[in-house]
Amino acid sequence: DNGDIVKSTQYFPDGNLKMEFLYKNKLLSTIKTYDNQNKILKEDHFNEGNGILKYYFLNGNVKAQGKIIANDYCDSVVLYDFDGKEITKNYFVSGLFNGNYEEIDPVFGYVTQAGNTILNNFDGKVKGISTLGIFNFEENHEFGSLEGERKFFFNDKLYSSHFFINGNRNGIS
């Protein structure tokens, strides 16, 4: 890289600009966020890939924000609803999830998965709800590997369970 500005662009489904990311020496320098009419909604600047990275709703409210160092998330990233209310906060070390983790359904706003992470790997008990929202589940991870019993619940009653060793299903369910 010889110091040239490199641009990455995202578009809305109708072809209008959504976001432009400008990099210099492979480090983030500017993000331009557009509304659905191709007008600049927000413009954020960074110092050699360092700063506060923000994503916005079309009303201009912050959707998500977190500190970055050399293009990687560090510390925490906070997610907000359309009205600006904090939904959840996830923690990072060098761009990797580290600490309490919550995944939120973007439409309905409920927690789909929650647990502890160590450098992008679940560790300990993870609870969540299945993709279609029918079953709740509980499972145990050891540094990313599914270990022990995975339980599925329907109407708060145990529906089925499966055992795992080293991330592989084991035995009769």
CSV table of N, CA and C in Angstrom, one decimal, residues 1-157:
chain,number,residue,atom,x,y,z
A,1,ASP,N,0.9,-1.2,0.0
A,1,ASP,CA,0.0,0.0,0.0
A,1,ASP,C,0.9,1.2,0.0
A,2,ASN,N,0.7,2.1,-0.9
A,2,ASN,CA,1.5,3.3,-1.1
A,2,ASN,C,0.8,4.6,-0.6
A,3,GLY,N,-0.1,4.4,0.3
A,3,GLY,CA,-0.8,5.6,0.9
A,3,GLY,C,-2.0,6.0,0.1
A,4,ASP,N,-2.4,5.3,-0.9
A,4,ASP,CA,-3.6,5.6,-1.7
A,4,ASP,C,-4.9,5.4,-0.8
A,5,ILE,N,-5.9,6.2,-1.1
A,5,ILE,CA,-7.2,6.1,-0.5
A,5,ILE,C,-7.9,5.0,-1.1
A,6,VAL,N,-8.4,4.0,-0.3
A,6,VAL,CA,-9.2,2.9,-0.8
A,6,VAL,C,-10.6,3.1,-0.3
A,7,LYS,N,-11.6,2.8,-1.2
A,7,LYS,CA,-13.0,3.0,-0.8
A,7,LYS,C,-13.8,1.7,-0.9
A,8,SER,N,-14.6,1.5,0.1
A,8,SER,CA,-15.5,0.3,0.1
A,8,SER,C,-16.9,0.9,0.3
A,9,THR,N,-17.8,0.5,-0.6
A,9,THR,CA,-19.2,1.1,-0.6
A,9,THR,C,-20.2,0.0,-0.4
A,10,GLN,N,-21.3,0.4,0.4
A,10,GLN,CA,-22.5,-0.4,0.6
A,10,GLN,C,-23.7,0.3,0.0
A,11,TYR,N,-24.6,-0.5,-0.5
A,11,TYR,CA,-25.8,0.1,-1.2
A,11,TYR,C,-27.1,-0.4,-0.5
A,12,PHE,N,-28.1,0.4,-0.6
A,12,PHE,CA,-29.5,0.0,-0.2
A,12,PHE,C,-30.0,-1.0,-1.4
A,13,PRO,N,-31.0,-1.8,-1.1
A,13,PRO,CA,-31.5,-2.7,-2.2
A,13,PRO,C,-31.9,-2.0,-3.5
A,14,ASP,N,-32.3,-0.7,-3.3
A,14,ASP,CA,-32.8,0.0,-4.5
A,14,ASP,C,-31.6,0.7,-5.3
A,15,GLY,N,-30.4,0.4,-4.8
A,15,GLY,CA,-29.2,0.9,-5.6
A,15,GLY,C,-28.7,2.2,-5.0
A,16,ASN,N,-29.4,2.9,-4.1
A,16,ASN,CA,-28.9,4.1,-3.5
A,16,ASN,C,-27.7,3.8,-2.5
A,17,LEU,N,-26.8,4.8,-2.4
A,17,LEU,CA,-25.7,4.7,-1.5
A,17,LEU,C,-26.2,4.5,-0.1
A,18,LYS,N,-25.5,3.6,0.7
A,18,LYS,CA,-25.8,3.4,2.1
A,18,LYS,C,-24.7,3.9,3.0
A,19,MET,N,-23.5,3.4,2.7
A,19,MET,CA,-22.3,3.7,3.4
A,19,MET,C,-21.1,3.7,2.5
A,20,GLU,N,-20.1,4.6,2.8
A,20,GLU,CA,-18.8,4.6,2.2
A,20,GLU,C,-17.8,4.5,3.3
A,21,PHE,N,-16.8,3.6,3.2
A,21,PHE,CA,-15.7,3.5,4.1
A,21,PHE,C,-14.5,3.9,3.3
A,22,LEU,N,-13.7,4.9,3.8
A,22,LEU,CA,-12.5,5.3,3.2
A,22,LEU,C,-11.3,4.9,4.1
A,23,TYR,N,-10.3,4.3,3.4
A,23,TYR,CA,-9.1,3.8,4.2
A,23,TYR,C,-7.9,4.5,3.6
A,24,LYS,N,-6.9,4.8,4.4
A,24,LYS,CA,-5.6,5.2,4.0
A,24,LYS,C,-4.6,4.4,4.7
A,25,ASN,N,-3.6,3.8,4.0
A,25,ASN,CA,-2.7,2.9,4.5
A,25,ASN,C,-3.4,1.7,5.3
A,26,LYS,N,-4.5,1.3,4.7
A,26,LYS,CA,-5.3,0.2,5.2
A,26,LYS,C,-6.0,0.5,6.5
A,27,LEU,N,-5.9,1.7,7.0
A,27,LEU,CA,-6.6,2.1,8.2
A,27,LEU,C,-7.8,3.0,7.9
A,28,LEU,N,-8.9,2.8,8.6
A,28,LEU,CA,-10.1,3.6,8.4
A,28,LEU,C,-9.8,5.0,8.7
A,29,SER,N,-10.3,5.9,7.7
A,29,SER,CA,-10.1,7.3,7.9
A,29,SER,C,-11.5,8.1,8.0
A,30,THR,N,-12.5,7.6,7.2
A,30,THR,CA,-13.8,8.3,7.1
A,30,THR,C,-14.9,7.2,6.8
A,31,ILE,N,-16.0,7.5,7.5
A,31,ILE,CA,-17.2,6.7,7.1
A,31,ILE,C,-18.3,7.7,6.8
A,32,LYS,N,-18.9,7.6,5.6
A,32,LYS,CA,-20.0,8.4,5.3
A,32,LYS,C,-21.2,7.6,5.2
A,33,THR,N,-22.3,8.0,6.0
A,33,THR,CA,-23.5,7.3,6.1
A,33,THR,C,-24.6,8.1,5.4
A,34,TYR,N,-25.3,7.4,4.5
A,34,TYR,CA,-26.3,8.1,3.7
A,34,TYR,C,-27.7,7.7,4.1
A,35,ASP,N,-28.7,8.6,3.8
A,35,ASP,CA,-30.1,8.2,4.0
A,35,ASP,C,-30.6,7.5,2.8
A,36,ASN,N,-31.8,7.1,2.7
A,36,ASN,CA,-32.3,6.4,1.5
A,36,ASN,C,-32.6,7.3,0.3
A,37,GLN,N,-32.2,8.6,0.4
A,37,GLN,CA,-32.4,9.5,-0.7
A,37,GLN,C,-31.0,10.0,-1.3
A,38,ASN,N,-29.9,9.3,-0.9
A,38,ASN,CA,-28.5,9.6,-1.3
A,38,ASN,C,-28.0,10.9,-0.7
A,39,LYS,N,-28.6,11.3,0.4
A,39,LYS,CA,-28.0,12.5,1.1
A,39,LYS,C,-27.2,12.0,2.3
A,40,ILE,N,-26.1,12.7,2.5
A,40,ILE,CA,-25.2,12.3,3.7
A,40,ILE,C,-26.0,12.6,5.0
A,41,LEU,N,-26.1,11.5,5.7
A,41,LEU,CA,-26.8,11.5,7.0
A,41,LEU,C,-25.8,11.9,8.1
A,42,LYS,N,-24.6,11.2,8.1
A,42,LYS,CA,-23.5,11.5,9.1
A,42,LYS,C,-22.2,11.2,8.4
A,43,GLU,N,-21.2,11.9,8.9
A,43,GLU,CA,-19.8,11.7,8.4
A,43,GLU,C,-18.9,11.6,9.6
A,44,ASP,N,-18.3,10.4,9.8
A,44,ASP,CA,-17.4,10.2,11.0
A,44,ASP,C,-15.9,10.1,10.5
A,45,HIS,N,-15.0,10.7,11.2
A,45,HIS,CA,-13.6,10.7,10.9
A,45,HIS,C,-12.8,9.9,11.9
A,46,PHE,N,-11.7,9.3,11.5
A,46,PHE,CA,-10.9,8.5,12.4
A,46,PHE,C,-9.4,8.9,12.2
A,47,ASN,N,-8.6,8.7,13.2
A,47,ASN,CA,-7.2,9.0,13.2
A,47,ASN,C,-6.5,7.7,13.1
A,48,GLU,N,-6.0,7.4,11.9
A,48,GLU,CA,-5.3,6.1,11.6
A,48,GLU,C,-6.0,4.9,12.2
A,49,GLY,N,-7.3,4.8,11.9
A,49,GLY,CA,-8.0,3.6,12.3
A,49,GLY,C,-8.5,3.6,13.7
A,50,ASN,N,-8.3,4.7,14.4
A,50,ASN,CA,-8.7,4.9,15.8
A,50,ASN,C,-9.9,5.9,15.9
A,51,GLY,N,-10.8,5.5,16.8
A,51,GLY,CA,-11.9,6.4,17.0
A,51,GLY,C,-13.2,5.7,17.5
A,52,ILE,N,-14.3,6.3,17.4
A,52,ILE,CA,-15.6,5.7,17.8
A,52,ILE,C,-16.3,5.4,16.5
A,53,LEU,N,-16.6,4.1,16.3
A,53,LEU,CA,-17.3,3.6,15.1
A,53,LEU,C,-18.8,3.6,15.4
A,54,LYS,N,-19.6,4.3,14.5
A,54,LYS,CA,-21.0,4.4,14.8
A,54,LYS,C,-21.7,3.9,13.5
A,55,TYR,N,-22.9,3.2,13.8
A,55,TYR,CA,-23.8,2.9,12.7
A,55,TYR,C,-25.1,3.6,13.1
A,56,TYR,N,-25.8,4.1,12.1
A,56,TYR,CA,-27.0,4.9,12.3
A,56,TYR,C,-28.3,4.4,11.7
A,57,PHE,N,-29.4,4.7,12.4
A,57,PHE,CA,-30.7,4.4,11.8
A,57,PHE,C,-31.0,5.6,10.8
A,58,LEU,N,-32.0,5.4,9.9
A,58,LEU,CA,-32.3,6.4,9.0
A,58,LEU,C,-32.8,7.7,9.6
A,59,ASN,N,-33.2,7.7,10.9
A,59,ASN,CA,-33.7,8.9,11.6
A,59,ASN,C,-32.5,9.7,12.1
A,60,GLY,N,-31.3,9.1,12.0
A,60,GLY,CA,-30.0,9.8,12.5
A,60,GLY,C,-29.6,9.3,13.8
A,61,ASN,N,-30.5,8.6,14.5
A,61,ASN,CA,-30.1,8.0,15.8
A,61,ASN,C,-29.0,7.0,15.7
A,62,VAL,N,-28.2,6.8,16.7
A,62,VAL,CA,-27.1,5.8,16.7
A,62,VAL,C,-27.7,4.4,16.9
A,63,LYS,N,-27.4,3.5,16.0
A,63,LYS,CA,-27.8,2.1,16.0
A,63,LYS,C,-26.8,1.3,16.8
A,64,ALA,N,-25.5,1.5,16.7
A,64,ALA,CA,-24.5,0.8,17.4
A,64,ALA,C,-23.3,1.7,17.4
A,65,GLN,N,-22.5,1.6,18.5
A,65,GLN,CA,-21.2,2.4,18.6
A,65,GLN,C,-20.3,1.6,19.4
A,66,GLY,N,-19.0,1.8,19.1
A,66,GLY,CA,-17.9,1.2,19.8
A,66,GLY,C,-16.6,1.8,19.5
A,67,LYS,N,-15.7,1.7,20.4
A,67,LYS,CA,-14.3,2.2,20.2
A,67,LYS,C,-13.5,1.2,19.3
A,68,ILE,N,-12.8,1.8,18.4
A,68,ILE,CA,-11.9,0.9,17.6
A,68,ILE,C,-10.4,1.5,17.7
A,69,ILE,N,-9.5,0.5,17.6
A,69,ILE,CA,-8.1,0.8,17.6
A,69,ILE,C,-7.5,0.0,16.4
A,70,ALA,N,-6.9,0.7,15.5
A,70,ALA,CA,-6.4,0.1,14.3
A,70,ALA,C,-7.4,-0.8,13.6
A,71,ASN,N,-8.6,-0.3,13.4
A,71,ASN,CA,-9.7,-0.9,12.7
A,71,ASN,C,-10.4,-2.0,13.5
A,72,ASP,N,-9.9,-2.4,14.7
A,72,ASP,CA,-10.5,-3.5,15.5
A,72,ASP,C,-11.3,-2.9,16.7
A,73,TYR,N,-12.5,-3.5,16.9
A,73,TYR,CA,-13.2,-3.1,18.1
A,73,TYR,C,-12.4,-3.5,19.4
A,74,CYS,N,-12.5,-2.6,20.3
A,74,CYS,CA,-11.9,-2.9,21.6
A,74,CYS,C,-12.8,-2.3,22.7
A,75,ASP,N,-12.7,-2.7,23.9
A,75,ASP,CA,-13.6,-2.3,25.0
A,75,ASP,C,-15.0,-2.8,24.7
A,76,SER,N,-16.0,-1.9,24.5
A,76,SER,CA,-17.4,-2.4,24.4
A,76,SER,C,-18.1,-1.8,23.1
A,77,VAL,N,-19.1,-2.5,22.6
A,77,VAL,CA,-19.9,-2.1,21.6
A,77,VAL,C,-21.4,-2.1,22.1
A,78,VAL,N,-22.0,-0.9,22.0
A,78,VAL,CA,-23.4,-0.8,22.5
A,78,VAL,C,-24.4,-0.8,21.3
A,79,LEU,N,-25.4,-1.5,21.4
A,79,LEU,CA,-26.5,-1.5,20.4
A,79,LEU,C,-27.7,-0.8,21.0
A,80,TYR,N,-28.4,0.0,20.2
A,80,TYR,CA,-29.5,0.8,20.6
A,80,TYR,C,-30.7,0.5,19.7
A,81,ASP,N,-31.9,0.7,20.3
A,81,ASP,CA,-33.1,0.6,19.5
A,81,ASP,C,-33.4,1.9,18.7
A,82,PHE,N,-34.4,1.9,17.9
A,82,PHE,CA,-34.7,3.0,17.0
A,82,PHE,C,-34.8,4.4,17.8
A,83,ASP,N,-35.3,4.3,19.0
A,83,ASP,CA,-35.5,5.5,19.8
A,83,ASP,C,-34.3,5.9,20.6
A,84,GLY,N,-33.2,5.2,20.5
A,84,GLY,CA,-32.0,5.5,21.3
A,84,GLY,C,-31.8,4.8,22.6
A,85,LYS,N,-32.7,3.9,22.9
A,85,LYS,CA,-32.6,3.1,24.2
A,85,LYS,C,-31.6,2.0,24.0
A,86,GLU,N,-30.7,1.9,25.0
A,86,GLU,CA,-29.7,0.8,25.0
A,86,GLU,C,-30.3,-0.5,25.0
A,87,ILE,N,-30.0,-1.4,24.1
A,87,ILE,CA,-30.5,-2.8,24.0
A,87,ILE,C,-29.5,-3.7,24.7
A,88,THR,N,-28.3,-3.7,24.3
A,88,THR,CA,-27.3,-4.6,24.9
A,88,THR,C,-25.9,-4.0,24.7
A,89,LYS,N,-24.9,-4.6,25.4
A,89,LYS,CA,-23.5,-4.2,25.3
A,89,LYS,C,-22.7,-5.5,25.2
A,90,ASN,N,-21.8,-5.5,24.2
A,90,ASN,CA,-20.9,-6.6,24.1
A,90,ASN,C,-19.5,-6.1,24.2
A,91,TYR,N,-18.6,-7.0,24.7
A,91,TYR,CA,-17.2,-6.6,25.0
A,91,TYR,C,-16.2,-7.2,24.0
A,92,PHE,N,-15.1,-6.5,23.7
A,92,PHE,CA,-14.1,-7.0,22.8
A,92,PHE,C,-12.7,-6.8,23.3
A,93,VAL,N,-11.8,-7.7,22.8
A,93,VAL,CA,-10.4,-7.5,22.9
A,93,VAL,C,-9.8,-7.8,21.5
A,94,SER,N,-9.1,-6.8,21.0
A,94,SER,CA,-8.5,-6.9,19.6
A,94,SER,C,-9.5,-7.4,18.6
A,95,GLY,N,-10.8,-6.9,18.6
A,95,GLY,CA,-11.8,-7.2,17.7
A,95,GLY,C,-12.5,-8.5,17.9
A,96,LEU,N,-12.2,-9.2,19.0
A,96,LEU,CA,-12.8,-10.5,19.3
A,96,LEU,C,-13.7,-10.3,20.5
A,97,PHE,N,-14.9,-11.0,20.4
A,97,PHE,CA,-15.8,-11.0,21.6
A,97,PHE,C,-15.1,-11.5,22.8
A,98,ASN,N,-15.3,-10.8,23.9
A,98,ASN,CA,-14.6,-11.3,25.2
A,98,ASN,C,-15.5,-10.8,26.3
A,99,GLY,N,-16.1,-11.7,27.1
A,99,GLY,CA,-16.9,-11.3,28.2
A,99,GLY,C,-18.4,-11.7,27.9
A,100,ASN,N,-19.3,-11.0,28.6
A,100,ASN,CA,-20.7,-11.3,28.4
A,100,ASN,C,-21.1,-11.0,27.0
A,101,TYR,N,-21.9,-11.8,26.4
A,101,TYR,CA,-22.3,-11.7,25.0
A,101,TYR,C,-23.8,-11.9,24.9
A,102,GLU,N,-24.5,-11.0,24.2
A,102,GLU,CA,-25.9,-11.2,23.9
A,102,GLU,C,-26.2,-10.9,22.4
A,103,GLU,N,-27.0,-11.8,21.8
A,103,GLU,CA,-27.4,-11.6,20.4
A,103,GLU,C,-28.9,-11.3,20.5
A,104,ILE,N,-29.2,-10.2,19.8
A,104,ILE,CA,-30.6,-9.7,19.9
A,104,ILE,C,-31.3,-9.8,18.5
A,105,ASP,N,-32.5,-10.3,18.6
A,105,ASP,CA,-33.3,-10.4,17.3
A,105,ASP,C,-33.6,-9.0,16.9
A,106,PRO,N,-33.2,-8.6,15.6
A,106,PRO,CA,-33.3,-7.2,15.2
A,106,PRO,C,-34.8,-6.8,15.0
A,107,VAL,N,-35.7,-7.7,14.8
A,107,VAL,CA,-37.1,-7.3,14.5
A,107,VAL,C,-37.9,-7.3,15.8
A,108,PHE,N,-37.8,-8.4,16.6
A,108,PHE,CA,-38.6,-8.5,17.8
A,108,PHE,C,-37.9,-8.0,19.1
A,109,GLY,N,-36.6,-7.8,19.1
A,109,GLY,CA,-35.8,-7.3,20.2
A,109,GLY,C,-35.6,-8.2,21.3
A,110,TYR,N,-35.9,-9.5,21.2
A,110,TYR,CA,-35.6,-10.4,22.3
A,110,TYR,C,-34.2,-11.0,22.2
A,111,VAL,N,-33.6,-11.5,23.3
A,111,VAL,CA,-32.3,-12.2,23.3
A,111,VAL,C,-32.5,-13.5,22.6
A,112,THR,N,-31.7,-13.8,21.6
A,112,THR,CA,-31.7,-15.1,20.9
A,112,THR,C,-30.6,-16.0,21.4
A,113,GLN,N,-29.6,-15.4,22.0
A,113,GLN,CA,-28.5,-16.2,22.5
A,113,GLN,C,-27.7,-15.3,23.5
A,114,ALA,N,-27.3,-15.9,24.6
A,114,ALA,CA,-26.5,-15.2,25.6
A,114,ALA,C,-25.6,-16.1,26.3
A,115,GLY,N,-24.4,-15.7,26.6
A,115,GLY,CA,-23.4,-16.4,27.4
A,115,GLY,C,-22.2,-15.7,27.5
A,116,ASN,N,-21.1,-16.3,28.0
A,116,ASN,CA,-19.8,-15.7,28.2
A,116,ASN,C,-18.9,-16.1,27.0
A,117,THR,N,-18.1,-15.2,26.6
A,117,THR,CA,-17.1,-15.5,25.5
A,117,THR,C,-15.7,-15.2,26.0
A,118,ILE,N,-14.8,-16.0,25.4
A,118,ILE,CA,-13.4,-15.7,25.6
A,118,ILE,C,-12.8,-15.7,24.2
A,119,LEU,N,-12.3,-14.6,23.7
A,119,LEU,CA,-11.7,-14.4,22.4
A,119,LEU,C,-12.5,-15.1,21.3
A,120,ASN,N,-13.8,-14.7,21.2
A,120,ASN,CA,-14.7,-15.2,20.2
A,120,ASN,C,-15.3,-16.6,20.4
A,121,ASN,N,-15.0,-17.2,21.5
A,121,ASN,CA,-15.5,-18.6,21.7
A,121,ASN,C,-16.4,-18.6,23.0
A,122,PHE,N,-17.5,-19.2,22.8
A,122,PHE,CA,-18.4,-19.4,24.0
A,122,PHE,C,-17.6,-20.2,25.0
A,123,ASP,N,-17.8,-19.9,26.3
A,123,ASP,CA,-17.2,-20.6,27.4
A,123,ASP,C,-18.2,-20.6,28.6
A,124,GLY,N,-18.7,-21.8,29.0
A,124,GLY,CA,-19.6,-21.9,30.1
A,124,GLY,C,-21.0,-22.1,29.5
A,125,LYS,N,-22.0,-21.8,30.3
A,125,LYS,CA,-23.4,-22.0,29.9
A,125,LYS,C,-23.9,-20.9,28.9
A,126,VAL,N,-24.6,-21.4,27.9
A,126,VAL,CA,-25.1,-20.6,26.9
A,126,VAL,C,-26.6,-20.9,26.8
A,127,LYS,N,-27.4,-19.8,26.9
A,127,LYS,CA,-28.9,-20.0,26.8
A,127,LYS,C,-29.4,-19.2,25.5
A,128,GLY,N,-30.5,-19.7,25.0
A,128,GLY,CA,-31.0,-19.0,23.8
A,128,GLY,C,-32.4,-19.6,23.4
A,129,ILE,N,-32.8,-19.1,22.2
A,129,ILE,CA,-34.0,-19.5,21.6
A,129,ILE,C,-33.7,-19.9,20.2
A,130,SER,N,-34.4,-21.0,19.7
A,130,SER,CA,-34.2,-21.5,18.4
A,130,SER,C,-34.5,-20.5,17.3
A,131,THR,N,-34.0,-20.7,16.1
A,131,THR,CA,-34.2,-19.8,15.0
A,131,THR,C,-35.7,-19.4,14.8
A,132,LEU,N,-36.5,-20.4,14.9
A,132,LEU,CA,-38.0,-20.1,14.6
A,132,LEU,C,-38.7,-19.6,15.9
A,133,GLY,N,-38.0,-19.6,17.0
A,133,GLY,CA,-38.6,-19.1,18.3
A,133,GLY,C,-39.5,-20.1,19.0
A,134,ILE,N,-39.3,-21.4,18.6
A,134,ILE,CA,-40.2,-22.4,19.1
A,134,ILE,C,-39.6,-23.0,20.4
A,135,PHE,N,-38.4,-23.3,20.4
A,135,PHE,CA,-37.7,-23.9,21.6
A,135,PHE,C,-36.7,-23.0,22.2
A,136,ASN,N,-36.6,-23.1,23.6
A,136,ASN,CA,-35.5,-22.5,24.3
A,136,ASN,C,-34.4,-23.6,24.4
A,137,PHE,N,-33.2,-23.2,24.6
A,137,PHE,CA,-32.1,-24.2,24.7
A,137,PHE,C,-31.1,-23.7,25.8
A,138,GLU,N,-30.4,-24.7,26.3
A,138,GLU,CA,-29.3,-24.5,27.3
A,138,GLU,C,-28.2,-25.5,26.8
A,139,GLU,N,-27.0,-25.0,26.8
A,139,GLU,CA,-25.8,-25.8,26.5
A,139,GLU,C,-24.6,-25.3,27.1
A,140,ASN,N,-23.6,-26.2,27.2
A,140,ASN,CA,-22.3,-25.8,27.9
A,140,ASN,C,-21.2,-25.9,26.9
A,141,HIS,N,-20.3,-24.9,26.9
A,141,HIS,CA,-19.2,-24.8,26.0
A,141,HIS,C,-17.9,-24.7,26.9
A,142,GLU,N,-16.9,-25.3,26.3
A,142,GLU,CA,-15.5,-25.2,26.9
A,142,GLU,C,-14.6,-24.6,25.8
A,143,PHE,N,-14.4,-23.3,25.9
A,143,PHE,CA,-13.6,-22.5,24.9
A,143,PHE,C,-14.0,-22.8,23.5
A,144,GLY,N,-15.3,-22.7,23.3
A,144,GLY,CA,-15.9,-22.9,21.9
A,144,GLY,C,-16.4,-24.2,21.6
A,145,SER,N,-16.0,-25.3,22.3
A,145,SER,CA,-16.4,-26.6,22.0
A,145,SER,C,-17.6,-27.0,22.8
A,146,LEU,N,-18.7,-27.5,22.2
A,146,LEU,CA,-19.9,-27.9,22.9
A,146,LEU,C,-19.6,-29.1,23.7
A,147,GLU,N,-19.8,-29.1,25.0
A,147,GLU,CA,-19.5,-30.2,25.9
A,147,GLU,C,-20.6,-30.5,26.8
A,148,GLY,N,-21.0,-31.7,27.0
A,148,GLY,CA,-22.0,-32.1,27.9
A,148,GLY,C,-23.4,-32.1,27.3
A,149,GLU,N,-24.4,-31.8,28.1
A,149,GLU,CA,-25.8,-31.9,27.7
A,149,GLU,C,-26.3,-30.6,27.0
A,150,ARG,N,-26.9,-30.7,25.9
A,150,ARG,CA,-27.7,-29.6,25.3
A,150,ARG,C,-29.2,-30.0,25.5
A,151,LYS,N,-29.9,-29.0,26.1
A,151,LYS,CA,-31.3,-29.3,26.5
A,151,LYS,C,-32.2,-28.3,25.7
A,152,PHE,N,-33.3,-28.9,25.2
A,152,PHE,CA,-34.3,-28.1,24.5
A,152,PHE,C,-35.6,-28.1,25.3
A,153,PHE,N,-36.2,-26.9,25.5
A,153,PHE,CA,-37.4,-26.8,26.3
A,153,PHE,C,-38.5,-26.3,25.4
A,154,PHE,N,-39.7,-26.7,25.7
A,154,PHE,CA,-40.9,-26.2,25.0
A,154,PHE,C,-41.9,-25.9,26.1
A,155,ASN,N,-42.4,-24.7,26.2
A,155,ASN,CA,-43.3,-24.3,27.3
A,155,ASN,C,-42.7,-24.5,28.6
A,156,ASP,N,-41.4,-24.3,28.8
A,156,ASP,CA,-40.6,-24.4,30.0
A,156,ASP,C,-40.5,-25.9,30.5
A,157,LYS,N,-40.8,-26.8,29.7
A,157,LYS,CA,-40.6,-28.2,30.0
A,157,LYS,C,-39.6,-28.9,29.1
